[in-house]
Short mmCIF file of C-alpha atoms in Angstrom, two decimals:
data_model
loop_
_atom_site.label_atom_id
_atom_site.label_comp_id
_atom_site.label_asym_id
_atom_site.label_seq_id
_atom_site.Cartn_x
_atom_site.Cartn_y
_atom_site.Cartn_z
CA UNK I 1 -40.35 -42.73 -42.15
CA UNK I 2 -43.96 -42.69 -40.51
CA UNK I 3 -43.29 -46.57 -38.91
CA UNK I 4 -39.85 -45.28 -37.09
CA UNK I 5 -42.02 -42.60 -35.13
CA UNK I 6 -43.81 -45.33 -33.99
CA UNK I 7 -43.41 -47.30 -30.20
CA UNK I 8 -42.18 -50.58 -30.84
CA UNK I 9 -43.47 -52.00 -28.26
CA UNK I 10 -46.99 -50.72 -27.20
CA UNK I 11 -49.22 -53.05 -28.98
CA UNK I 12 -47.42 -55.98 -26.99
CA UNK I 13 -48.29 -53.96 -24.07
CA UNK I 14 -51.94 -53.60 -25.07
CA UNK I 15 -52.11 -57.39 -25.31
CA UNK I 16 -50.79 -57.86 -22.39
CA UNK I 17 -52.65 -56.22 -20.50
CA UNK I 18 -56.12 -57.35 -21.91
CA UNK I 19 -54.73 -60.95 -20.95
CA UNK I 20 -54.61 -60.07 -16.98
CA UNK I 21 -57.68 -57.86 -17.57
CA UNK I 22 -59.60 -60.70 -18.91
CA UNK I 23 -58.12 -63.10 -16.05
CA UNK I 24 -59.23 -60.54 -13.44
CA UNK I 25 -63.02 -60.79 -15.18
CA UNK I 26 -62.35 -64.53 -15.34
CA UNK I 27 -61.43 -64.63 -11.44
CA UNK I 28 -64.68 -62.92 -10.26
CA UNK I 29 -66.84 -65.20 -12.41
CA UNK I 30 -65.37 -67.55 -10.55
CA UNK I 31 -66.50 -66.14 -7.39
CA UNK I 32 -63.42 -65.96 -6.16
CA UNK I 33 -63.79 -61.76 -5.13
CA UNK I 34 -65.54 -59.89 -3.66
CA UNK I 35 -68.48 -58.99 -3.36
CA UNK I 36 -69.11 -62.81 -2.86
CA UNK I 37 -65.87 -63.09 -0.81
CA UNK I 38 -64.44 -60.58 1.54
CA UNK I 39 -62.25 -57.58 0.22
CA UNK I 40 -59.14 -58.95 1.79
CA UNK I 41 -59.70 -62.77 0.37
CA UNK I 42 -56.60 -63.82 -1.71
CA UNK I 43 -59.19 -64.04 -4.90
CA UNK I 44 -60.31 -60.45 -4.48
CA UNK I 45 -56.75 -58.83 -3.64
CA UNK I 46 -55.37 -60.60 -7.05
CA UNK I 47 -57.95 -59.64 -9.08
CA UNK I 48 -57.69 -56.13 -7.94
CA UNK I 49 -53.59 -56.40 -8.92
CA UNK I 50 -54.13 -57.85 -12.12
CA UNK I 51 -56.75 -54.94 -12.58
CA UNK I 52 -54.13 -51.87 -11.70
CA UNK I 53 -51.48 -53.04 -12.05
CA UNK I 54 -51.44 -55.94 -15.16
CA UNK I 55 -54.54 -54.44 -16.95
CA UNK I 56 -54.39 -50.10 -16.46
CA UNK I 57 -50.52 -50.17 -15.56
CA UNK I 58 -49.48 -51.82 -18.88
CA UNK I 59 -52.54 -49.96 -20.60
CA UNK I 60 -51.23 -46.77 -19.44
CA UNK I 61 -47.34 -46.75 -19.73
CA UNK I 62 -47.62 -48.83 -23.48
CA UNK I 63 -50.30 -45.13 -24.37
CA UNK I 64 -47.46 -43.17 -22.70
CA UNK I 65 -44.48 -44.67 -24.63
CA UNK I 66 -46.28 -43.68 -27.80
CA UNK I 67 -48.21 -40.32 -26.31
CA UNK I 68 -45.42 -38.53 -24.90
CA UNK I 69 -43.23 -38.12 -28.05
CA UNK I 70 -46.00 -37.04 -29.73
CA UNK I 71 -46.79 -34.07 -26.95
CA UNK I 72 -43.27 -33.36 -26.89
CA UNK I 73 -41.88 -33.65 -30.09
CA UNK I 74 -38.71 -36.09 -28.55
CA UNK I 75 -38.01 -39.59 -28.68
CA UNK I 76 -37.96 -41.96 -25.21
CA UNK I 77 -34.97 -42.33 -23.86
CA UNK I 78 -34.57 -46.07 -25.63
CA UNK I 79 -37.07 -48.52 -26.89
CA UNK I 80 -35.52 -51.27 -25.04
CA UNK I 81 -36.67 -49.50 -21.67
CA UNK I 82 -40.18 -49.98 -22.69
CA UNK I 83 -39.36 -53.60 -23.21
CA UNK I 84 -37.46 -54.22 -19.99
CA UNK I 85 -40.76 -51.65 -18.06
CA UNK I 86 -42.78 -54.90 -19.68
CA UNK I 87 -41.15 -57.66 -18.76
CA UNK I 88 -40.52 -56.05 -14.76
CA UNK I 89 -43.91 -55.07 -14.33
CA UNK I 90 -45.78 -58.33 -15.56
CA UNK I 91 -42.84 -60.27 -13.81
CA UNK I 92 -43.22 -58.61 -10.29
CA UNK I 93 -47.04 -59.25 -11.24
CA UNK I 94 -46.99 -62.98 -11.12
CA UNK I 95 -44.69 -63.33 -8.07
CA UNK I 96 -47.22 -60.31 -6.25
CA UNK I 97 -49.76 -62.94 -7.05
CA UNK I 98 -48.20 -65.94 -5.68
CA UNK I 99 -47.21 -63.50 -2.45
CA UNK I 100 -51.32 -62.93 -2.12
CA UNK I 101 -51.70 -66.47 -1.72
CA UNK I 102 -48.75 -66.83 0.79
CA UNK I 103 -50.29 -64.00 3.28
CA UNK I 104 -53.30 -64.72 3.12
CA UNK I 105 -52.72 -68.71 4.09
CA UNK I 106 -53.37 -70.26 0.74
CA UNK I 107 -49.22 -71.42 0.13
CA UNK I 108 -47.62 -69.64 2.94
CA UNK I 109 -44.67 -70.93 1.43
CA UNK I 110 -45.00 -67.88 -1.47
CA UNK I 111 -45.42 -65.07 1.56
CA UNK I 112 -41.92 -63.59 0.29
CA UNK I 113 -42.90 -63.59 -3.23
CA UNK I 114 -45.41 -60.63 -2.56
CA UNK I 115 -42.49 -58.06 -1.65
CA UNK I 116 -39.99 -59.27 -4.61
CA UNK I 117 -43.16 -58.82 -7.00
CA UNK I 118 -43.32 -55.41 -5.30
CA UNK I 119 -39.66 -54.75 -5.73
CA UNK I 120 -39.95 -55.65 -9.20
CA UNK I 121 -42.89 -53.59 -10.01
CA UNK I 122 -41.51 -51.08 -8.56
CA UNK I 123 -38.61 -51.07 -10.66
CA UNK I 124 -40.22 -51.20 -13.82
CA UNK I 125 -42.00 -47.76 -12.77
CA UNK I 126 -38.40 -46.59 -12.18
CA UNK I 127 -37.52 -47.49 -15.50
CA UNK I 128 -40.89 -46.22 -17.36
CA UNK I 129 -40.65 -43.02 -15.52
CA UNK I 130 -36.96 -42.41 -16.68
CA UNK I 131 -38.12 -43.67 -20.17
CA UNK I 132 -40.77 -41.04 -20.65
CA UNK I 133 -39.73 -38.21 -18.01
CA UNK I 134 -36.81 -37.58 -19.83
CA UNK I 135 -38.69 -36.29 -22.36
CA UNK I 136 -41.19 -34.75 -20.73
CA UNK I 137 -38.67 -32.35 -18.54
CA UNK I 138 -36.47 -31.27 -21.70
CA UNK I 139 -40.08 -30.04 -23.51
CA UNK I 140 -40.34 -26.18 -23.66
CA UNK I 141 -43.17 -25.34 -22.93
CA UNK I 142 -44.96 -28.44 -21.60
CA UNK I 143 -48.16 -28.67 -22.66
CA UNK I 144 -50.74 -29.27 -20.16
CA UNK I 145 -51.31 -33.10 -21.08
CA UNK I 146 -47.96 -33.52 -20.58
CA UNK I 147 -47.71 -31.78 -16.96
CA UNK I 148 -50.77 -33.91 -15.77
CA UNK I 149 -49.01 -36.67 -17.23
CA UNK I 150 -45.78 -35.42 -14.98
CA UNK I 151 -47.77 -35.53 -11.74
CA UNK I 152 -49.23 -39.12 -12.60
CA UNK I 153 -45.78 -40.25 -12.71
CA UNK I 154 -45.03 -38.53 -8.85
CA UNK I 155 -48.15 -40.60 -8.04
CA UNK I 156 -47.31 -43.58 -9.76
CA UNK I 157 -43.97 -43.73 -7.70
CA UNK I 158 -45.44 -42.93 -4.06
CA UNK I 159 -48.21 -45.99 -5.07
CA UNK I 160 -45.91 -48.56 -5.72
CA UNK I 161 -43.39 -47.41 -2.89
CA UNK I 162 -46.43 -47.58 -0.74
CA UNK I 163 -47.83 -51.25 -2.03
CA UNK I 164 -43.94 -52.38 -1.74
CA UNK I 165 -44.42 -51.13 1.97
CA UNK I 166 -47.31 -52.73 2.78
CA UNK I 167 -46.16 -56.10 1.39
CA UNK I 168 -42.79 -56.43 3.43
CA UNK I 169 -45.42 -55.39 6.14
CA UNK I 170 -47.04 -58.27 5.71
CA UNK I 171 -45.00 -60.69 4.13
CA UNK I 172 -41.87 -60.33 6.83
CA UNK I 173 -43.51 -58.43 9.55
CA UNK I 174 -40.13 -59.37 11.59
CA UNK I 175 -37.81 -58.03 8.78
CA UNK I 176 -39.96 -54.96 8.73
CA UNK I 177 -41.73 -53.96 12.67
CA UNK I 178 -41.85 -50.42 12.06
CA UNK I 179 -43.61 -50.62 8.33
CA UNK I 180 -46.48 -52.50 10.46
CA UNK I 181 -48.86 -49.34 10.94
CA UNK I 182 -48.81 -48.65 7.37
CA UNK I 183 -50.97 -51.24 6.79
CA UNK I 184 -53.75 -49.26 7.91
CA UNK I 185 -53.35 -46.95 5.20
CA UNK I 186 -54.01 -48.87 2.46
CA UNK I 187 -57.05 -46.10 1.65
CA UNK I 188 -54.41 -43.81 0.79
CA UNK I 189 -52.51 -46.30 -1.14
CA UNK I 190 -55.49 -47.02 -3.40
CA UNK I 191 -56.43 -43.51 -3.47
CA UNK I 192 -53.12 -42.64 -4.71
CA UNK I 193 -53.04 -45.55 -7.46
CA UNK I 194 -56.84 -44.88 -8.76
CA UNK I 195 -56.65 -41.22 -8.22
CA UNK I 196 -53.62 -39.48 -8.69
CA UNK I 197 -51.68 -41.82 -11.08
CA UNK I 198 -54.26 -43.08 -13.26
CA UNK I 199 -57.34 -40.29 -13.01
CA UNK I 200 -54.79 -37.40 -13.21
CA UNK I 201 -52.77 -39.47 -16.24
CA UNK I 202 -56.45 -40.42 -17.97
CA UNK I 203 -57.29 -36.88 -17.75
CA UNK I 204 -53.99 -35.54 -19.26
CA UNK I 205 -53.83 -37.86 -22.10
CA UNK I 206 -57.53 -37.53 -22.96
CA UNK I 207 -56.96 -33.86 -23.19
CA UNK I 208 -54.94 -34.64 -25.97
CA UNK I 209 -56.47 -37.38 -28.18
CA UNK I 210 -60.46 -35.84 -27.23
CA UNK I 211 -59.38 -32.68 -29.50
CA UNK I 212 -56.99 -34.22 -31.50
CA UNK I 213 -59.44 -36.79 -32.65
CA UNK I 214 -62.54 -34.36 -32.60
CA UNK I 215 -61.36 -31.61 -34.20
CA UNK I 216 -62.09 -29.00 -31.39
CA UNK I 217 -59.56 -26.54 -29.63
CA UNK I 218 -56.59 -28.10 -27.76
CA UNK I 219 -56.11 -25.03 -25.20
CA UNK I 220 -58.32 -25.61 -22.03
CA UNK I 221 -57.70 -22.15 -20.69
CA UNK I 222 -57.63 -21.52 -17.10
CA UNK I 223 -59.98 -24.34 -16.66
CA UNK I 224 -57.61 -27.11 -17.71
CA UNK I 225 -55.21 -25.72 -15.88
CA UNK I 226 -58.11 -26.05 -12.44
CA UNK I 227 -58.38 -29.13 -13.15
CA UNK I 228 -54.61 -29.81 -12.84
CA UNK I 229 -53.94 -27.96 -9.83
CA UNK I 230 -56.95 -28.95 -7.66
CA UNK I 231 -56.81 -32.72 -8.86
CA UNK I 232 -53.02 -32.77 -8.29
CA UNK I 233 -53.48 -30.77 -4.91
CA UNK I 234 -56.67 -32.49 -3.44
CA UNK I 235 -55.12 -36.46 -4.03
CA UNK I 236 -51.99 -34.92 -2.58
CA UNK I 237 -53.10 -33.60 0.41
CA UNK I 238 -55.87 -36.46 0.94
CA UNK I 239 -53.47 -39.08 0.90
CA UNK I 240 -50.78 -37.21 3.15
CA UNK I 241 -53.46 -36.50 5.53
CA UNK I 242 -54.69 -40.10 5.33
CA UNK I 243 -51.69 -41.84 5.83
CA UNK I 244 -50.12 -39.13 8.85
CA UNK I 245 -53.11 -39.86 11.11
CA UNK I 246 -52.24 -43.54 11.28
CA UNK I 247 -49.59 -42.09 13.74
CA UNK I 248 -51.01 -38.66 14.36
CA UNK I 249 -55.07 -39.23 14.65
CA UNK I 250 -55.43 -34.98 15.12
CA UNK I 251 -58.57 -32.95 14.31
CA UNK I 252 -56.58 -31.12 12.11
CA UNK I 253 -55.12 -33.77 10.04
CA UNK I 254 -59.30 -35.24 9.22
CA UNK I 255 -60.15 -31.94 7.92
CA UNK I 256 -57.26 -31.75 5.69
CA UNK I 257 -58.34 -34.63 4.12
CA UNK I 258 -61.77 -33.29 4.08
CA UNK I 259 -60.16 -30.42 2.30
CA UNK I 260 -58.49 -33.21 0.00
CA UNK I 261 -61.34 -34.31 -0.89
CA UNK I 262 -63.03 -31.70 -1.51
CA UNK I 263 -60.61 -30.22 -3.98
CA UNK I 264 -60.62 -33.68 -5.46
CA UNK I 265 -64.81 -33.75 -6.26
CA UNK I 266 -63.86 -30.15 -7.69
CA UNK I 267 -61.71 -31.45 -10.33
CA UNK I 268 -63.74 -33.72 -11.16
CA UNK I 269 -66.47 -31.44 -12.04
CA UNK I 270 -64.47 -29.21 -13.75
CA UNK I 271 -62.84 -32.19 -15.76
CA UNK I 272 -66.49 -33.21 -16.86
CA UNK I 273 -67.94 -29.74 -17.60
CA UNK I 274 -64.61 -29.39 -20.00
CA UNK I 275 -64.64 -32.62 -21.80
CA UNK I 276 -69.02 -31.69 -22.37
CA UNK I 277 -67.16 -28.34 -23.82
CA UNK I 278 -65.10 -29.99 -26.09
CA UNK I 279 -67.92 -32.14 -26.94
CA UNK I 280 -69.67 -29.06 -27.93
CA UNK I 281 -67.29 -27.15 -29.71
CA UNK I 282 -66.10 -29.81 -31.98
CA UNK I 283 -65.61 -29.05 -36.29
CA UNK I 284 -65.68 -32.89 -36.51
CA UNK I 285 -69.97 -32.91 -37.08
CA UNK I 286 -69.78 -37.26 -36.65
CA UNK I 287 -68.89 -38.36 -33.35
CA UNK I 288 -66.51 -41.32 -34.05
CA UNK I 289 -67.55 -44.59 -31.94
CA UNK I 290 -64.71 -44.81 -29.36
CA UNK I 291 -65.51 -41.12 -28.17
CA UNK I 292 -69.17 -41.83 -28.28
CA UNK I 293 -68.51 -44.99 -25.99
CA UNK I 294 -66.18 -42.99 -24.10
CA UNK I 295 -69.14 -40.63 -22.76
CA UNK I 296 -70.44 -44.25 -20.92
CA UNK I 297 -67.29 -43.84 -19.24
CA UNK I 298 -67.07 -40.15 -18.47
CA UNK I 299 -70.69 -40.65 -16.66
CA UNK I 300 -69.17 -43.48 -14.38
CA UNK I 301 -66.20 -41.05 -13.19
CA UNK I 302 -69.29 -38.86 -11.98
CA UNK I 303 -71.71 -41.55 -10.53
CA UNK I 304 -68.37 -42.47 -8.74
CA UNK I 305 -67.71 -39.12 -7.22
CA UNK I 306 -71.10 -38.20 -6.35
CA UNK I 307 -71.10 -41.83 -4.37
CA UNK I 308 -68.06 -41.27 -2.66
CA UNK I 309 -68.89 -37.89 -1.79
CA UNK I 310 -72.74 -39.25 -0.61
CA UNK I 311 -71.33 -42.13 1.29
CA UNK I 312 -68.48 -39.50 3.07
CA UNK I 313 -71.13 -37.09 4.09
CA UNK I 314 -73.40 -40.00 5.71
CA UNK I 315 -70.80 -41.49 7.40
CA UNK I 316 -70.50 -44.81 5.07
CA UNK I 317 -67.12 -44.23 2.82
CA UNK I 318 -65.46 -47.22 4.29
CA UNK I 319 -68.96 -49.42 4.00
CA UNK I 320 -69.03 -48.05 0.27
CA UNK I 321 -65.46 -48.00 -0.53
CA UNK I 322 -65.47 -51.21 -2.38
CA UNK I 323 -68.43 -49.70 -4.71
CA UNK I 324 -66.84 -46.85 -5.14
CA UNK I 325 -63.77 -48.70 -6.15
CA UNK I 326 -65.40 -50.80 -8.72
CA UNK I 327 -67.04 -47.78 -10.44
CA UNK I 328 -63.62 -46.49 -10.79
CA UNK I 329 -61.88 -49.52 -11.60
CA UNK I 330 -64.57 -51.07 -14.05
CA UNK I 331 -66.24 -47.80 -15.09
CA UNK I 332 -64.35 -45.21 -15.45
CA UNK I 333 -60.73 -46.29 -16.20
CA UNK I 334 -61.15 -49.50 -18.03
CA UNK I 335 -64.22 -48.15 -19.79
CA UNK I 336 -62.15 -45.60 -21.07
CA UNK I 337 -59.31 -47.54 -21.77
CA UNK I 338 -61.31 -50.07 -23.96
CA UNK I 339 -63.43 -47.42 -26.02
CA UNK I 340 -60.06 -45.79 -27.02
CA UNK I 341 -57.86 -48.68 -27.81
CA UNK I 342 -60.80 -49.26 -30.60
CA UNK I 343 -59.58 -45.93 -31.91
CA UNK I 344 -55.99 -46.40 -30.90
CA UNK I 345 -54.76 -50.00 -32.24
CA UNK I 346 -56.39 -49.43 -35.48
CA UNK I 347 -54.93 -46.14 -35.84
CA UNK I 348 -51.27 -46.99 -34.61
CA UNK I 349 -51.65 -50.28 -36.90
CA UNK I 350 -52.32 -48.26 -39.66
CA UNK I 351 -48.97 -45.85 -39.61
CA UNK I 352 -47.05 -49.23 -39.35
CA UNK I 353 -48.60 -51.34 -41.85
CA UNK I 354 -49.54 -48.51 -44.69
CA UNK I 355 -48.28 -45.30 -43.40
CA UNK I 356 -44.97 -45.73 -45.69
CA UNK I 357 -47.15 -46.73 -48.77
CA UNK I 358 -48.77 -43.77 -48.96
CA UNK I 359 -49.10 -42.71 -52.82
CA UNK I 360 -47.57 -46.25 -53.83
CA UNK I 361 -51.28 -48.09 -54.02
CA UNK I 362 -54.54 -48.17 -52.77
CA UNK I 363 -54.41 -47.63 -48.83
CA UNK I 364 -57.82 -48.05 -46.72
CA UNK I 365 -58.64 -46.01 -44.33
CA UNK I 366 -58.28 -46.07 -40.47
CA UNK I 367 -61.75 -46.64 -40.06
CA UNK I 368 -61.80 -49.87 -42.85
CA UNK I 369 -59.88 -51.70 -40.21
CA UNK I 370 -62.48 -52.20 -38.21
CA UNK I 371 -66.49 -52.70 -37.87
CA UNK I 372 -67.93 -49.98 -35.89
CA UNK I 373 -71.26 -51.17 -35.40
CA UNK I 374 -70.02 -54.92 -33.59
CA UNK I 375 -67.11 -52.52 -31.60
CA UNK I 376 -70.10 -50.31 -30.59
CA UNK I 377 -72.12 -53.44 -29.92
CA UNK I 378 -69.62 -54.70 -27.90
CA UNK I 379 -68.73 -51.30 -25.65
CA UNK I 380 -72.28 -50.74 -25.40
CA UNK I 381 -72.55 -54.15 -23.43
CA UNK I 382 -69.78 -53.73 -21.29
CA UNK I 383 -71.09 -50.41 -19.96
CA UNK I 384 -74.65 -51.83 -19.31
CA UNK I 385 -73.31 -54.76 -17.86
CA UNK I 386 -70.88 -52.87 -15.08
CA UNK I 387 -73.61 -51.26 -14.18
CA UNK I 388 -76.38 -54.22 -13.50
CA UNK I 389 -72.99 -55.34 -11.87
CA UNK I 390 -72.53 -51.95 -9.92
CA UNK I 391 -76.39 -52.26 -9.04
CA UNK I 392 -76.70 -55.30 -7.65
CA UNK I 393 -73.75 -54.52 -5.18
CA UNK I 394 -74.77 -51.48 -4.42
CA UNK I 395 -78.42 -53.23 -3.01
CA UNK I 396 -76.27 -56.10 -1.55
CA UNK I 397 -77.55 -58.35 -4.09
CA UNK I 398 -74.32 -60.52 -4.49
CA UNK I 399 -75.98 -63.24 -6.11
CA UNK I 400 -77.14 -61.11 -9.19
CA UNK I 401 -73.39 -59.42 -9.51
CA UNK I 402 -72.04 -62.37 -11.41
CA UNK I 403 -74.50 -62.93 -14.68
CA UNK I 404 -74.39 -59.00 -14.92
CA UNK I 405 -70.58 -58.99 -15.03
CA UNK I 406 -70.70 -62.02 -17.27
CA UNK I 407 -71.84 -59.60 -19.67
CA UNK I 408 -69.10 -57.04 -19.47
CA UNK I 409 -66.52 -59.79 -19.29
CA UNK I 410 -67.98 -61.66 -22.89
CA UNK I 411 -68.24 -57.57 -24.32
CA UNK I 412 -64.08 -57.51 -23.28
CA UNK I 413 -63.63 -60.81 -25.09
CA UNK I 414 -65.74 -59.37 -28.05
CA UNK I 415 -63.80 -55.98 -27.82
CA UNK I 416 -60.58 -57.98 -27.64
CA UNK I 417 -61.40 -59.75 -30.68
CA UNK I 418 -62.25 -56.65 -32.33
CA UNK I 419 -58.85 -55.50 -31.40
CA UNK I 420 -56.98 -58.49 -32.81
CA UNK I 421 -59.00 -58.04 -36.13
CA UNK I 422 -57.64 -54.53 -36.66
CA UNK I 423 -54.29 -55.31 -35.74
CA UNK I 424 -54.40 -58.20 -38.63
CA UNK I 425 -56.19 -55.88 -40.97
CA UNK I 426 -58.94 -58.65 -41.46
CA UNK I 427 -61.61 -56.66 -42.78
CA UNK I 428 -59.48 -54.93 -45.71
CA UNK I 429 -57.52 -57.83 -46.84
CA UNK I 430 -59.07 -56.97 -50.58
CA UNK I 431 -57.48 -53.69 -50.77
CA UNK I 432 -54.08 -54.19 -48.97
CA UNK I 433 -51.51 -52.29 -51.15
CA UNK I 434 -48.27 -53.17 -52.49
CA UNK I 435 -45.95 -51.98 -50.44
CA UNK I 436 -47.87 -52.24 -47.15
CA UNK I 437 -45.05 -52.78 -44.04
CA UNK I 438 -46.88 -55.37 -41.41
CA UNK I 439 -46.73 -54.06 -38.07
CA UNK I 440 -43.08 -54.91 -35.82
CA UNK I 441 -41.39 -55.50 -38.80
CA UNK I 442 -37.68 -55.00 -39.56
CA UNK I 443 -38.36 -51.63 -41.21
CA UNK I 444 -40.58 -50.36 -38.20
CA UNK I 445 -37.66 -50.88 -35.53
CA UNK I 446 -34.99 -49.32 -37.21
#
């Protein structure tokens, strides 16, 4: 049946994660973060957590657990893995953030809490990366989605190795003298996190649903596979390079991570020029909402780059970092994440409610579960207001940053609302048919 093809579990994950998104948003309305507190106040190094790891880490791994069978044409390794990757990672999350407010002073009390959360974390990557590598390794031929999705994984492994690092660092800098330079590479750390885990994984899976959901060619060519290689490469050899000079501060070392760099803002371009090309050469003559949204997001991934790489050459990455973080964060990934989970929970809802009842009654379509022009509404909002938000950091207007991220954080509300209306099937209520299966039922996990 349609439903058993289906993850079990990755609409759970979705809500999670737009739970410790939405207490991230909640957290800097608060002006708890930065840019109205410094970047290592307890406020602004939990909202950053719940950001990568309880918002994009759950986002990512519950689009995996339902992506990568479909690339490779094999089941996970078990459904219960996905559950147990859940219950680790948001676990590990909530002790990380009582551990944030033990180092920093707040409750020293909770200081060990932040490298047991890590621990924990760090073993529901273990489990997620057995749960979907499996299948990934026994494909013939892997697909290009699913190799970038391979090297995510590598980078999803050396990020939370190096956060668990950092946090017995810091936590039980007796337990742990010689982990105590580290510290001083947490640029690497959140270039591997932002960059090679989540950009490289974005980028893989987008190569798939883009076309898929288009109608334009799947095969990137030689340029897909440039993307791969130089992305990969570059956030490779930037964050080795980073992290070596803490110990070895050589000539050589700084212009291998120029190099790193370099071959990073490469990809990039090459990533953007291909997704305009399958924009281009699309059969499907309506653009859908969630990949017309999703071009608001594809223009923050540039307008991040071309900062980064204008700060770098000025001399003023460090002084921009945090802007340059928040464009990636806010922007790019979670803009992305939230225009295609309006495609994605309708369409996953659909196979498990009325996939099965196909030809038995009257079955609405995807696109009946949900009302495009409030989800537009909605995604429209949240890019304009990330970036007033970007804006008024970017002129050191702190003040300002809060009523313009108000507005992305009500559009996330909206958007989650949205969400929860599809996954009910609200809006076709009228022409439910007879033998629709709601979604987790008994059928579906069989």
């Amino acid at each position: 049946m349609i439903s058993n093809r289906l993850s079990r579990w990755t609409l759970l994950f979705f809500a999670c994660a737009l739970g410790n998104f939405l207490a991230a948003e909640g957290l800097a309305l608060a002006g708890s973060t930065w840019p109205l507190r410094p970047v290592s106040a307890p406020g602004t190094l939990i909202a950053v957590h719940l950001l990568a790891v309880g918002w994009l880490l759950l986002l990512v791994l519950g689009a995996l657990f339902q992506f990568v069978p479909v690339i490779t044409s094999r089941p996970l390794v078990s459904q219960r893995l996905s559950l147990a990757t859940l219950a680790a990672v948001q676990t590990g999350l909530l002790a990380m953030v009582g551990g944030f407010l033990g180092i920093t002073g707040e409750a020293p009390a909770l200081a060990p809490a932040l490298p047991v959360g890590g621990a924990v974390v760090l073993l529901g990557a273990l489990i997620a990366c057995v749960n979907v590598g499996a299948p990934l390794l026994r494909a013939r031929p892997l697909p290009l989605p699913g190799r970038m999705v391979l090297s995510g994984l590598a980078f999803l492994l050396l990020t939370v190795s190096l956060g668990l690092s950092f946090a017995l660092a810091l936590a039980v800098p007796a337990a742990a003298p010689r982990l105590a330079p580290l510290v001083a590479g947490i640029g690497g750390h959140a270039l591997a996190g932002l960059g090679g885990w989540f950009t490289l994984t974005a980028m893989g899976v987008s190569y798939k649903l883009l076309p898929m959901f288009m109608l334009a060619p799947e095969e990137r060519g030689m340029l897909g596979h440039c993307v791969h290689l130089a992305g990969a490469a570059g956030f490779a050899l930037a964050v080795a390079a980073g992290i070596a000079r803490i110990w070895l501060p050589a000539a050589a070392l700084e212009l291998a991570q120029m190099a790193g760099y370099s071959a990073v803002a490469l990809a990039a371009g090459l990533y953007l020029w291909d997704v305009a090309r399958i924009y281009r050469t699309r059969k499907r003559a309506m653009i859908e909402i969630h990949n017309r949204a999703a071009i608001g997001a594809f223009a923050f991934l540039g307008l991040a780059v071309l900062l980064a790489a204008g700060s770098l050459a000025m001399g003023r990455l460090a002084a921009e970092a945090p802007i340059v973080v928040f464009l990636t964060l806010f922007g790019w990934l979670s803009g992305l994440g939230l225009s295609q989970l309006y495609k994605v929970v309708p369409f996953l809802t659909w196979l498990s409610r009325y996939g099965n009842s196909l030809g038995r009654g009257k079955v609405p379509r995807v696109q009946d579960l949900v009302k495009e022009v409030r989800g537009y509404s909605w995604l429209v909002a949240y890019f304009l207001g990330v970036l007033l938000a970007a804006v008024s950091a970017l002129f050191r207007s702190p003040g300002a940053f809060r009523p313009c991220l108000a507005l992305a954080a009500l559009a996330t509300l909206g958007l989650s609302l949205e969400y929860w209306r599809g996954w009910r099937a609200s809006y076709v209520r009228a022409c439910a048919p007879v033998s629709a299966v709601p979604p987790f039922s008994h059928e579906q996990r069989g």
